[in-house]
Coordinates of N, CA and C and ligand atoms in Angstrom, one line a residue:
M1408 N 31.3 -51.9 5.8 CA 30.5 -50.9 6.5 C 31.0 -49.5 6.3
K1409 N 32.3 -49.4 6.6 CA 33.0 -48.1 6.5 C 32.9 -47.6 5.0
L1410 N 33.1 -48.5 4.1 CA 33.1 -48.2 2.7 C 31.7 -47.7 2.2
K1411 N 30.7 -48.4 2.7 CA 29.4 -48.0 2.4 C 29.1 -46.6 2.8
K1412 N 29.5 -46.3 4.0 CA 29.3 -44.9 4.5 C 30.0 -43.9 3.6
L1413 N 31.2 -44.2 3.3 CA 32.0 -43.3 2.4 C 31.2 -43.1 1.1
A1414 N 30.7 -44.2 0.5 CA 30.0 -44.1 -0.7 C 28.8 -43.2 -0.6
L1415 N 28.1 -43.3 0.5 CA 26.9 -42.5 0.8 C 27.3 -41.0 0.8
V1416 N 28.4 -40.7 1.5 CA 28.8 -39.3 1.7 C 29.2 -38.8 0.3
L1417 N 29.9 -39.6 -0.5 CA 30.3 -39.2 -1.8 C 29.1 -38.9 -2.7
T1418 N 28.1 -39.8 -2.6 CA 26.9 -39.6 -3.5 C 26.3 -38.3 -3.1
G1419 N 26.2 -38.1 -1.8 CA 25.6 -36.9 -1.3 C 26.3 -35.7 -1.9
A1420 N 27.6 -35.7 -1.8 CA 28.4 -34.5 -2.3 C 28.2 -34.4 -3.8
L1421 N 28.1 -35.5 -4.5 CA 27.9 -35.4 -6.0 C 26.6 -34.8 -6.3
V1422 N 25.6 -35.2 -5.5 CA 24.2 -34.7 -5.8 C 24.2 -33.2 -5.6
S1423 N 24.8 -32.7 -4.5 CA 24.8 -31.3 -4.2 C 25.5 -30.6 -5.3
L1424 N 26.7 -31.1 -5.8 CA 27.4 -30.5 -6.8 C 26.6 -30.4 -8.1
A1425 N 25.9 -31.5 -8.4 CA 25.1 -31.5 -9.6 C 24.0 -30.5 -9.5
L1426 N 23.4 -30.3 -8.3 CA 22.3 -29.3 -8.1 C 22.8 -27.9 -8.4
V1427 N 24.0 -27.6 -7.9 CA 24.6 -26.3 -8.1 C 24.9 -26.1 -9.6
G1428 N 25.5 -27.1 -10.2 CA 25.8 -27.1 -11.6 C 24.6 -26.9 -12.5
C1429 N 23.5 -27.5 -12.1 CA 22.3 -27.5 -12.9 C 21.5 -26.2 -12.8
G1430 N 22.1 -25.2 -12.2 CA 21.4 -23.9 -12.2 C 20.8 -23.5 -10.8
G1431 N 21.0 -24.3 -9.8 CA 20.5 -23.9 -8.4 C 21.0 -22.5 -8.1
G1432 N 22.3 -22.3 -8.4 CA 22.9 -21.0 -8.1 C 22.4 -19.9 -9.0
D1433 N 22.2 -20.2 -10.3 CA 21.7 -19.2 -11.3 C 20.3 -18.8 -10.9
Q1434 N 19.5 -19.8 -10.5 CA 18.1 -19.5 -10.1 C 18.1 -18.5 -9.0
A1435 N 18.9 -18.8 -8.0 CA 19.0 -17.9 -6.8 C 19.3 -16.5 -7.3
K1436 N 20.3 -16.4 -8.2 CA 20.8 -15.1 -8.7 C 19.6 -14.4 -9.4
Q1437 N 18.9 -15.1 -10.2 CA 17.8 -14.6 -11.0 C 16.7 -14.0 -10.0
D1438 N 16.4 -14.8 -9.0 CA 15.3 -14.4 -8.1 C 15.7 -13.2 -7.4
A1439 N 17.0 -13.0 -7.0 CA 17.4 -11.9 -6.3 C 17.2 -10.6 -7.1
K1440 N 17.1 -10.7 -8.4 CA 16.9 -9.5 -9.3 C 15.5 -9.0 -9.3
V1441 N 14.6 -9.8 -8.8 CA 13.2 -9.4 -8.9 C 12.7 -9.1 -7.4
L1442 N 12.1 -7.9 -7.3 CA 11.5 -7.5 -6.0 C 10.0 -7.8 -6.2
R1443 N 9.5 -8.7 -5.5 CA 8.1 -9.1 -5.6 C 7.3 -8.1 -4.7
V1444 N 6.5 -7.3 -5.4 CA 5.7 -6.2 -4.7 C 4.2 -6.6 -4.7
G1445 N 3.6 -6.4 -3.5 CA 2.1 -6.5 -3.4 C 1.5 -5.1 -3.3
A1446 N 0.5 -4.8 -4.0 CA -0.3 -3.6 -3.9 C -1.7 -3.8 -4.1
A1447 N -2.6 -3.1 -3.4 CA -4.0 -3.1 -3.7 C -4.3 -2.0 -4.7
V1448 N -4.3 -2.4 -6.0 CA -4.3 -1.4 -7.0 C -5.7 -0.8 -7.2
D1449 N -6.2 -0.1 -6.2 CA -7.5 0.5 -6.2 C -7.5 1.9 -5.5
F1450 N -6.4 2.5 -5.5 CA -6.1 3.7 -4.6 C -5.4 4.8 -5.3
A1451 N -6.1 5.4 -6.3 CA -5.5 6.5 -7.0 C -5.4 7.7 -6.1
P1452 N -4.3 8.5 -6.1 CA -3.2 8.5 -7.1 C -2.0 7.6 -6.6
F1453 N -2.2 6.7 -5.7 CA -1.0 5.9 -5.2 C -0.8 4.7 -6.0
E1454 N -1.9 3.9 -6.3 CA -1.8 2.7 -7.1 C -3.2 2.5 -7.8
F1455 N -3.1 2.6 -9.1 CA -4.4 2.4 -9.9 C -4.1 1.9 -11.3
Q1456 N -5.1 1.5 -12.0 CA -4.9 1.0 -13.4 C -5.7 2.0 -14.3
D1457 N -5.0 2.5 -15.2 CA -5.5 3.5 -16.1 C -5.9 2.7 -17.4
E1458 N -7.1 3.1 -17.9 CA -7.5 2.4 -19.1 C -6.5 2.7 -20.2
G1459 N -6.2 1.7 -21.0 CA -5.2 1.8 -22.1 C -3.8 1.8 -21.6
Q1460 N -3.6 1.8 -20.3 CA -2.2 1.7 -19.8 C -1.9 0.2 -19.3
K1461 N -0.9 -0.3 -19.8 CA -0.6 -1.7 -19.4 C 0.0 -1.8 -17.9
E1462 N 0.8 -0.8 -17.6 CA 1.5 -0.8 -16.3 C 0.6 -0.2 -15.3
Y1463 N 0.8 -0.6 -14.0 CA 0.1 0.1 -12.9 C 0.6 1.5 -12.8
Q1464 N -0.3 2.4 -12.4 CA 0.1 3.8 -12.3 C 0.1 4.3 -10.9
G1465 N 0.8 5.4 -10.6 CA 0.6 6.0 -9.3 C 1.9 6.3 -8.6
F1466 N 1.8 7.1 -7.6 CA 2.9 7.6 -6.8 C 3.7 6.4 -6.2
D1467 N 3.0 5.5 -5.6 CA 3.6 4.3 -5.0 C 4.3 3.4 -6.0
M1468 N 3.6 3.3 -7.2 CA 4.2 2.4 -8.2 C 5.5 3.0 -8.8
D1469 N 5.5 4.3 -9.0 CA 6.8 4.9 -9.4 C 7.8 4.8 -8.4
L1470 N 7.4 5.0 -7.1 CA 8.4 5.0 -6.0 C 9.0 3.6 -5.9
I1471 N 8.2 2.6 -5.9 CA 8.7 1.3 -5.6 C 9.6 0.8 -6.8
R1472 N 9.3 1.2 -8.0 CA 10.1 0.9 -9.2 C 11.5 1.6 -9.0
A1473 N 11.5 2.8 -8.5 CA 12.7 3.5 -8.3 C 13.5 2.9 -7.1
V1474 N 12.8 2.5 -6.1 CA 13.5 1.8 -5.0 C 14.1 0.5 -5.5
A1475 N 13.4 -0.3 -6.2 CA 13.9 -1.6 -6.7 C 15.1 -1.3 -7.6
K1476 N 15.0 -0.3 -8.5 CA 16.2 0.0 -9.4 C 17.4 0.4 -8.6
E1477 N 17.2 1.2 -7.5 CA 18.3 1.6 -6.7 C 18.9 0.4 -6.0
M1478 N 18.1 -0.7 -5.8 CA 18.7 -1.9 -5.2 C 19.2 -2.9 -6.2
G1479 N 19.2 -2.5 -7.5 CA 19.7 -3.4 -8.5 C 18.7 -4.5 -8.9
S1480 N 17.4 -4.3 -8.6 CA 16.4 -5.3 -9.0 C 15.3 -4.6 -9.8
E1481 N 14.4 -5.4 -10.1 CA 13.2 -4.9 -10.9 C 12.0 -5.2 -10.1
A1482 N 11.1 -4.3 -10.0 CA 9.8 -4.5 -9.3 C 8.8 -5.3 -10.1
E1483 N 8.3 -6.4 -9.5 CA 7.3 -7.1 -10.2 C 6.0 -7.0 -9.3
I1484 N 5.0 -6.3 -9.9 CA 3.9 -5.8 -9.0 C 2.7 -6.7 -9.2
Q1485 N 2.2 -7.2 -8.0 CA 1.0 -8.1 -8.0 C -0.1 -7.3 -7.4
N1486 N -1.3 -7.4 -8.0 CA -2.5 -6.7 -7.4 C -3.2 -7.7 -6.4
I1487 N -3.2 -7.3 -5.2 CA -3.8 -8.1 -4.1 C -4.8 -7.2 -3.3
G1488 N -5.9 -7.8 -2.9 CA -6.9 -7.0 -2.1 C -6.2 -6.5 -0.8
F1489 N -6.6 -5.3 -0.4 CA -5.9 -4.7 0.7 C -5.8 -5.6 2.0
D1490 N -6.9 -6.3 2.3 CA -6.8 -7.1 3.5 C -6.1 -8.4 3.3
G1491 N -5.6 -8.7 2.0 CA -4.8 -9.9 1.8 C -3.3 -9.6 1.7
L1492 N -2.9 -8.3 1.8 CA -1.5 -8.0 1.6 C -0.6 -8.5 2.7
I1493 N -1.0 -8.3 4.0 CA -0.1 -8.8 5.1 C 0.0 -10.3 5.1
P1494 N -1.2 -11.0 4.9 CA -1.1 -12.5 4.8 C -0.2 -12.9 3.7
A1495 N -0.2 -12.2 2.5 CA 0.6 -12.6 1.4 C 2.1 -12.4 1.7
L1496 N 2.4 -11.4 2.5 CA 3.8 -11.1 2.9 C 4.2 -12.2 3.9
Q1497 N 3.3 -12.5 4.8 CA 3.7 -13.6 5.8 C 3.8 -15.0 5.1
A1498 N 3.1 -15.2 4.1 CA 3.2 -16.5 3.4 C 4.4 -16.5 2.4
K1499 N 5.1 -15.4 2.4 CA 6.3 -15.2 1.5 C 6.0 -15.2 0.0
N1500 N 4.7 -14.9 -0.3 CA 4.4 -14.8 -1.7 C 4.9 -13.5 -2.4
I1501 N 5.1 -12.5 -1.5 CA 5.7 -11.2 -2.0 C 6.8 -10.8 -1.0
D1502 N 7.7 -9.9 -1.5 CA 8.8 -9.4 -0.6 C 8.5 -8.1 0.1
V1503 N 7.7 -7.2 -0.5 CA 7.3 -6.0 0.1 C 5.9 -5.6 -0.2
I1504 N 5.3 -4.8 0.6 CA 4.0 -4.2 0.3 C 4.2 -2.7 0.2
I1505 N 3.7 -2.1 -0.9 CA 3.5 -0.7 -1.0 C 2.1 -0.4 -1.4
S1506 N 1.3 0.3 -0.6 CA -0.1 0.3 -0.8 C -0.8 1.4 0.0
G1507 N -0.1 2.6 0.1 CA -0.6 3.6 1.0 C -0.9 3.1 2.4
M1508 N 0.0 2.2 2.8 CA -0.2 1.5 4.1 C 0.3 2.3 5.2
T1509 N -0.6 2.6 6.1 CA -0.3 3.4 7.3 C 0.6 2.6 8.3
I1510 N 1.6 3.2 8.8 CA 2.4 2.6 9.8 C 1.7 2.7 11.1
N1511 N 1.4 1.6 11.8 CA 0.8 1.6 13.1 C 1.2 0.4 13.9
D1512 N 0.9 0.5 15.2 CA 1.5 -0.5 16.2 C 0.9 -1.9 15.9
E1513 N -0.4 -1.9 15.6 CA -1.0 -3.2 15.3 C -0.2 -3.9 14.2
R1514 N 0.0 -3.2 13.1 CA 0.7 -3.8 12.0 C 2.2 -4.1 12.3
K1515 N 2.8 -3.3 13.1 CA 4.2 -3.5 13.5 C 4.4 -4.8 14.2
Q1516 N 3.3 -5.4 14.8 CA 3.5 -6.7 15.4 C 3.7 -7.8 14.3
K1517 N 3.3 -7.5 13.1 CA 3.3 -8.5 12.0 C 4.3 -8.2 11.0
V1518 N 4.7 -7.0 10.7 CA 5.6 -6.6 9.7 C 6.6 -5.6 10.1
N1519 N 7.7 -5.5 9.3 CA 8.7 -4.4 9.5 C 8.3 -3.3 8.5
F1520 N 8.3 -2.0 9.0 CA 8.1 -0.9 8.1 C 9.4 -0.2 7.7
S1521 N 9.4 0.4 6.5 CA 10.5 1.3 6.1 C 10.3 2.6 6.9
D1522 N 11.2 3.5 6.7 CA 11.0 4.9 7.1 C 9.8 5.4 6.4
P1523 N 9.0 6.3 7.1 CA 7.8 6.9 6.4 C 8.2 7.5 5.1
Y1524 N 7.3 7.4 4.1 CA 7.6 8.0 2.8 C 6.5 9.0 2.4
Y1525 N 5.4 9.1 3.1 CA 4.3 10.0 2.8 C 3.4 10.3 4.0
Q1526 N 3.1 11.6 4.2 CA 2.2 12.0 5.3 C 0.8 12.1 4.8
S1527 N -0.1 11.3 5.5 CA -1.4 11.3 5.1 C -2.4 11.5 6.3
G1528 N -3.6 11.2 6.1 CA -4.6 11.3 7.1 C -6.0 11.0 6.6
L1529 N -7.0 11.0 7.4 CA -8.3 10.6 7.0 C -9.3 11.8 6.9
T1530 N -10.1 11.8 5.8 CA -11.2 12.7 5.7 C -12.5 12.0 5.2
M1531 N -13.5 12.8 5.0 CA -14.8 12.2 4.6 C -15.3 12.8 3.3
I1532 N -16.1 11.9 2.6 CA -16.9 12.4 1.5 C -18.3 12.1 1.8
V1533 N -19.2 13.1 1.4 CA -20.6 13.0 1.6 C -21.3 13.4 0.3
R1534 N -22.6 13.2 0.2 CA -23.3 13.7 -0.9 C -23.4 15.2 -0.9
S1535 N -23.5 15.8 -2.0 CA -23.5 17.3 -2.1 C -24.6 17.9 -1.3
D1536 N -25.7 17.2 -1.3 CA -26.9 17.8 -0.6 C -26.9 17.4 0.9
E1537 N -25.9 16.9 1.4 CA -25.8 16.5 2.8 C -25.7 17.7 3.7
E1538 N -26.7 17.8 4.7 CA -26.7 19.0 5.6 C -26.3 18.6 7.0
A1539 N -26.5 17.3 7.3 CA -26.4 16.9 8.7 C -24.9 16.6 9.1
I1540 N -24.1 16.2 8.1 CA -22.7 15.8 8.4 C -21.7 16.9 8.0
K1541 N -21.1 17.5 8.9 CA -20.1 18.6 8.6 C -18.7 18.2 9.1
S1542 N -18.7 17.4 10.2 CA -17.4 17.0 10.7 C -17.6 15.5 11.3
F1543 N -16.5 15.0 11.8 CA -16.5 13.6 12.2 C -17.5 13.3 13.3
K1544 N -17.6 14.3 14.2 CA -18.5 14.1 15.4 C -20.0 14.0 15.0
D1545 N -20.3 14.5 13.7 CA -21.7 14.4 13.3 C -22.1 13.0 12.7
L1546 N -21.1 12.1 12.7 CA -21.3 10.8 12.1 C -22.3 9.9 13.0
K1547 N -22.4 10.2 14.2 CA -23.2 9.5 15.1 C -24.7 9.3 14.6
G1548 N -25.2 8.1 14.6 CA -26.5 7.9 14.0 C -26.6 7.7 12.5
H1549 N -25.3 7.7 11.9 CA -25.3 7.6 10.4 C -24.6 6.3 10.0
K1550 N -24.8 6.1 8.7 CA -24.2 4.9 8.0 C -23.0 5.4 7.3
V1551 N -21.8 4.6 7.5 CA -20.6 5.0 6.9 C -19.9 3.8 6.1
A1552 N -19.4 4.0 5.0 CA -18.7 3.0 4.2 C -17.2 3.2 4.3
V1553 N -16.4 2.1 4.5 CA -15.0 2.2 4.6 C -14.4 1.0 3.8
Q1554 N -13.1 1.1 3.4 CA -12.5 -0.1 2.8 C -12.1 -1.1 3.9
I1555 N -12.3 -2.3 3.6 CA -12.1 -3.4 4.6 C -10.6 -3.5 4.9
G1556 N -10.2 -3.6 6.2 CA -8.9 -3.8 6.6 C -8.0 -2.5 6.8
T1557 N -8.7 -1.4 6.6 CA -7.9 -0.1 6.7 C -8.0 0.6 8.0
T1558 N -7.2 1.6 8.1 CA -7.2 2.4 9.4 C -8.6 3.1 9.5
S1559 N -9.2 3.5 8.3 CA -10.5 4.1 8.3 C -11.5 3.1 9.0
A1560 N -11.5 1.9 8.6 CA -12.4 0.9 9.2 C -12.2 0.8 10.7
N1561 N -10.9 0.7 11.1 CA -10.7 0.7 12.6 C -11.2 1.9 13.3
M1562 N -11.0 3.0 12.8 CA -11.4 4.3 13.4 C -12.9 4.4 13.5
V1563 N -13.6 4.1 12.4 CA -15.1 4.3 12.4 C -15.8 3.2 13.2
K1564 N -15.2 2.0 13.3 CA -15.8 1.0 14.1 C -15.7 1.3 15.6
E1565 N -14.8 2.2 16.0 CA -14.7 2.6 17.4 C -15.7 3.7 17.7
M1566 N -16.3 4.3 16.7 CA -17.2 5.4 17.0 C -18.5 4.9 17.5
E1567 N -19.0 5.5 18.5 CA -20.3 5.1 19.0 C -21.5 5.5 18.1
G1568 N -22.4 4.6 18.0 CA -23.6 4.9 17.2 C -23.5 5.1 15.7
V1569 N -22.4 4.5 15.2 CA -22.2 4.6 13.7 C -22.3 3.2 13.1
T1570 N -23.1 3.1 12.1 CA -23.3 1.8 11.4 C -22.2 1.7 10.3
V1571 N -21.4 0.7 10.3 CA -20.3 0.6 9.4 C -20.5 -0.4 8.3
T1572 N -20.3 -0.1 7.1 CA -20.3 -1.0 6.0 C -18.9 -1.1 5.4
E1573 N -18.3 -2.4 5.5 CA -16.9 -2.5 5.0 C -17.0 -3.1 3.6
L1574 N -16.4 -2.4 2.7 CA -16.4 -2.9 1.3 C -15.0 -3.1 0.8
N1575 N -14.9 -3.8 -0.4 CA -13.5 -4.2 -0.9 C -12.6 -3.0 -1.3
T1576 N -13.2 -2.0 -1.9 CA -12.4 -0.9 -2.5 C -13.0 0.4 -2.2
P1577 N -12.2 1.5 -2.2 CA -12.8 2.8 -2.1 C -13.8 3.1 -3.2
A1578 N -13.6 2.6 -4.4 CA -14.6 2.8 -5.5 C -16.0 2.2 -5.1
D1579 N -15.9 1.0 -4.5 CA -17.2 0.4 -4.0 C -17.9 1.3 -3.0
C1580 N -17.0 2.0 -2.1 CA -17.6 2.8 -1.1 C -18.3 4.1 -1.7
F1581 N -17.6 4.7 -2.7 CA -18.1 5.8 -3.3 C -19.5 5.5 -4.1
M1582 N -19.5 4.3 -4.6 CA -20.7 3.9 -5.3 C -21.9 3.7 -4.4
E1583 N -21.5 3.1 -3.2 CA -22.6 2.9 -2.2 C -23.1 4.3 -1.7
L1584 N -22.2 5.3 -1.6 CA -22.6 6.6 -1.1 C -23.6 7.2 -2.2
K1585 N -23.3 7.1 -3.4 CA -24.1 7.7 -4.5 C -25.5 6.9 -4.5
A1586 N -25.4 5.6 -4.3 CA -26.7 4.9 -4.3 C -27.5 5.1 -3.0
R1587 N -27.0 5.9 -2.1 CA -27.7 6.2 -0.9 C -27.8 5.1 0.1
G1588 N -26.8 4.1 -0.1 CA -26.8 3.0 0.9 C -26.1 3.4 2.2
V1589 N -25.2 4.4 2.1 CA -24.6 5.0 3.3 C -24.6 6.5 3.1
D1590 N -24.3 7.2 4.2 CA -24.3 8.7 4.3 C -23.0 9.3 4.1
A1591 N -21.9 8.6 4.3 CA -20.5 9.1 4.2 C -19.5 8.0 3.9
V1592 N -18.4 8.4 3.4 CA -17.3 7.5 3.2 C -16.1 8.1 3.9
V1593 N -15.4 7.3 4.8 CA -14.2 7.7 5.4 C -13.1 7.0 4.7
N1594 N -12.1 7.8 4.3 CA -11.0 7.3 3.5 C -9.8 8.2 3.6
D1595 N -8.6 7.8 3.0 CA -7.4 8.6 3.1 C -7.6 10.0 2.3
R1596 N -7.2 11.0 2.9 CA -7.4 12.4 2.4 C -6.9 12.5 0.9
P1597 N -5.6 12.1 0.6 CA -5.2 12.4 -0.8 C -6.0 11.6 -1.9
V1598 N -6.5 10.4 -1.4 CA -7.4 9.6 -2.3 C -8.8 10.2 -2.5
N1599 N -9.3 10.8 -1.4 CA -10.6 11.5 -1.5 C -10.4 12.7 -2.4
D1600 N -9.3 13.5 -2.2 CA -9.1 14.7 -2.9 C -8.9 14.4 -4.4
Y1601 N -8.2 13.3 -4.7 CA -8.0 12.9 -6.1 C -9.4 12.5 -6.8
Y1602 N -10.2 11.8 -6.0 CA -11.5 11.4 -6.5 C -12.4 12.6 -6.8
I1603 N -12.4 13.6 -5.9 CA -13.2 14.8 -6.1 C -12.6 15.7 -7.3
N1604 N -11.3 15.9 -7.2 CA -10.7 16.9 -8.2 C -10.3 16.3 -9.5
Q1605 N -9.9 15.1 -9.6 CA -9.3 14.5 -10.8 C -10.3 13.7 -11.6
T1606 N -11.3 13.1 -10.9 CA -12.3 12.3 -11.7 C -13.5 13.2 -11.7
Q1607 N -14.4 12.8 -12.6 CA -15.6 13.7 -12.7 C -16.6 13.2 -11.7
A1608 N -16.2 13.3 -10.4 CA -17.1 12.9 -9.4 C -18.3 13.9 -9.2
V1609 N -19.5 13.5 -9.5 CA -20.6 14.4 -9.4 C -21.5 14.0 -8.2
G1610 N -22.2 15.0 -7.6 CA -23.1 14.7 -6.6 C -22.5 14.4 -5.2
V1611 N -21.2 14.6 -5.1 CA -20.5 14.4 -3.8 C -19.5 15.5 -3.5
K1612 N -19.2 15.7 -2.3 CA -18.2 16.7 -1.9 C -17.3 16.1 -0.8
S1613 N -16.1 16.7 -0.6 CA -15.3 16.3 0.5 C -15.3 17.3 1.6
L1614 N -15.2 16.8 2.8 CA -15.2 17.7 4.0 C -13.8 18.0 4.4
A1615 N -13.6 19.2 5.0 CA -12.2 19.6 5.4 C -11.7 18.9 6.7
D1616 N -12.7 18.5 7.6 CA -12.3 18.0 8.9 C -11.4 16.7 8.7
K1617 N -10.3 16.7 9.5 CA -9.3 15.6 9.4 C -9.4 14.8 10.7
L1618 N -9.4 13.5 10.5 CA -9.6 12.6 11.7 C -8.2 12.3 12.3
S1619 N -7.2 12.1 11.5 CA -5.9 11.7 12.1 C -4.8 12.0 11.2
A1620 N -3.6 12.0 11.7 CA -2.4 12.1 10.9 C -1.8 10.8 10.8
E1621 N -1.4 10.3 9.6 CA -0.8 9.0 9.4 C 0.3 9.0 8.5
D1622 N 1.3 8.2 8.7 CA 2.4 8.0 7.8 C 2.4 6.7 7.0
Y1623 N 2.7 6.8 5.7 CA 2.7 5.5 5.0 C 4.2 5.0 5.0
G1624 N 4.2 3.6 5.0 CA 5.5 3.0 5.0 C 5.5 1.7 4.1
I1625 N 6.6 1.3 3.6 CA 6.7 0.1 2.8 C 6.9 -1.0 3.8
A1626 N 6.1 -2.1 3.7 CA 6.2 -3.2 4.7 C 7.0 -4.4 4.1
M1627 N 7.7 -5.0 5.1 CA 8.5 -6.2 4.7 C 8.3 -7.3 5.8
A1628 N 8.7 -8.5 5.5 CA 8.5 -9.6 6.5 C 9.4 -9.3 7.7
K1629 N 9.0 -9.7 8.9 CA 9.7 -9.4 10.2 C 11.1 -10.0 10.2
D1630 N 11.2 -11.2 9.5 CA 12.5 -11.9 9.6 C 13.4 -11.4 8.4
N1631 N 13.1 -10.3 7.8 CA 13.9 -9.8 6.7 C 14.5 -8.4 7.0
A1632 N 15.3 -8.3 8.1 CA 15.8 -7.0 8.5 C 16.8 -6.5 7.4
D1633 N 17.4 -7.4 6.7 CA 18.3 -7.0 5.7 C 17.6 -6.2 4.6
L1634 N 16.5 -6.7 4.2 CA 15.7 -6.0 3.1 C 15.2 -4.6 3.6
Q1635 N 14.8 -4.6 4.9 CA 14.4 -3.3 5.5 C 15.5 -2.3 5.4
K1636 N 16.7 -2.7 5.7 CA 17.9 -1.8 5.6 C 18.1 -1.3 4.2
K1637 N 18.0 -2.3 3.2 CA 18.3 -1.9 1.8 C 17.2 -0.9 1.3
V1638 N 15.9 -1.2 1.7 CA 14.9 -0.3 1.2 C 15.0 1.1 1.8
N1639 N 15.4 1.2 3.1 CA 15.6 2.5 3.7 C 16.8 3.2 3.0
E1640 N 17.8 2.5 2.7 CA 19.0 3.1 2.0 C 18.5 3.6 0.7
A1641 N 17.8 2.8 0.0 CA 17.3 3.3 -1.4 C 16.4 4.5 -1.2
L1642 N 15.5 4.5 -0.3 CA 14.6 5.7 -0.1 C 15.5 7.0 0.2
K1643 N 16.5 6.8 1.1 CA 17.4 7.9 1.4 C 18.0 8.4 0.2
K1644 N 18.6 7.5 -0.6 CA 19.2 7.9 -1.9 C 18.3 8.7 -2.8
L1645 N 17.0 8.2 -2.9 CA 16.0 8.9 -3.8 C 15.7 10.3 -3.3
H1646 N 15.7 10.5 -2.0 CA 15.5 11.8 -1.4 C 16.7 12.7 -1.7
E1647 N 17.9 12.1 -1.6 CA 19.1 12.9 -1.9 C 19.3 13.3 -3.3
N1648 N 19.0 12.4 -4.2 CA 19.3 12.7 -5.7 C 18.1 13.3 -6.4
G1649 N 17.0 13.7 -5.6 CA 15.9 14.5 -6.3 C 14.9 13.6 -6.9
E1650 N 15.1 12.3 -7.0 CA 14.1 11.4 -7.7 C 12.8 11.4 -6.9
Y1651 N 12.9 11.4 -5.6 CA 11.6 11.3 -4.8 C 10.8 12.6 -5.1
D1652 N 11.5 13.8 -5.1 CA 10.8 15.0 -5.4 C 10.1 15.0 -6.8
K1653 N 10.8 14.4 -7.8 CA 10.3 14.3 -9.1 C 9.0 13.5 -9.1
I1654 N 9.0 12.4 -8.5 CA 7.8 11.5 -8.4 C 6.7 12.2 -7.7
Y1655 N 7.1 12.9 -6.6 CA 6.1 13.6 -5.8 C 5.4 14.7 -6.6
Q1656 N 6.2 15.5 -7.4 CA 5.7 16.5 -8.2 C 4.8 16.0 -9.3
K1657 N 5.2 14.9 -9.9 CA 4.4 14.3 -10.9 C 3.0 14.0 -10.5
W1658 N 2.8 13.5 -9.2 CA 1.5 13.1 -8.8 C 0.8 14.1 -7.9
F1659 N 1.5 15.0 -7.3 CA 0.8 15.9 -6.4 C 1.1 17.4 -6.8
G1660 N 1.8 17.5 -7.8 CA 2.0 18.9 -8.4 C 2.7 19.9 -7.6
A1661 N 3.3 19.5 -6.5 CA 4.0 20.4 -5.7 C 5.2 19.7 -5.1
S1662 N 6.2 20.5 -4.7 CA 7.4 19.9 -4.1 C 7.1 19.7 -2.6
K1663 N 7.8 18.6 -2.1 CA 7.6 18.3 -0.7 C 8.4 19.2 0.2
Ligands
LIG1335 N1 -3.8 4.2 4.8 C1 -4.9 3.3 5.0 C2 -4.4 2.1 5.8 O1 -3.3 1.8 5.8 C3 -5.6 2.8 3.7 C4 -4.7 2.2 2.7 C5 -5.5 1.5 1.6 N2 -4.6 1.2 0.5 C6 -5.1 0.7 -0.7 N3 -4.2 0.5 -1.6 N4 -6.3 0.5 -0.9 O2 -5.2 1.3 6.3

């Protein structure tokens, strides 16, 4: 009886040794070198896909690659719909989200955020011939398109007398506006500005009125405080060594 028990313990030990030997350790080491990033790649100039370019482009994409490098890993970026990002993080399919994601209390219940890395806010785009809508208070009685799961969607849904259409991407919202399915699009200011100034957006204009001030953060799982610390350290380093400024200038043309 005693011998049998000893044999069992020994077999157990041998199995564990064999597992380590067969690359259990190597595998863990390899995985640690990859930072699995989720982004909704529909948000120029933060994350987008350029025709003819294999790699995802944008401020967030450059920033997270630099953060990963600083941490001694490599960013592996997955394109996930914006409203699927937090669920993907909770399911442990990704390690971080970078996606122009606004830090807010509701999300803080579900994820940890890094220190803020970009100051943003919400503005509106309307058709060039629009006379009735000049500021957010004019939205009453109108139809508005927003990207699903965003702070824009939350804000507009709270406005009285506004009919809200939630679509998958900002591009879908702009299309709906041009097709006259809605009267305005509410979306993040830098993305609206880029759409108006950098793409050949015709028949639409952006309005100056700002609805809110928002900070973007990199999101991580709640039970991964260690990663949060490492990401914040990397961000701090990138601010100190000028790399953050370089990336900022590349995409926004001015120093922060
Ligand atoms: N800042 C807004 C939010 O957090 C919109 C972000 C949308 N990001 C994207 N990649 N589509 O809700």
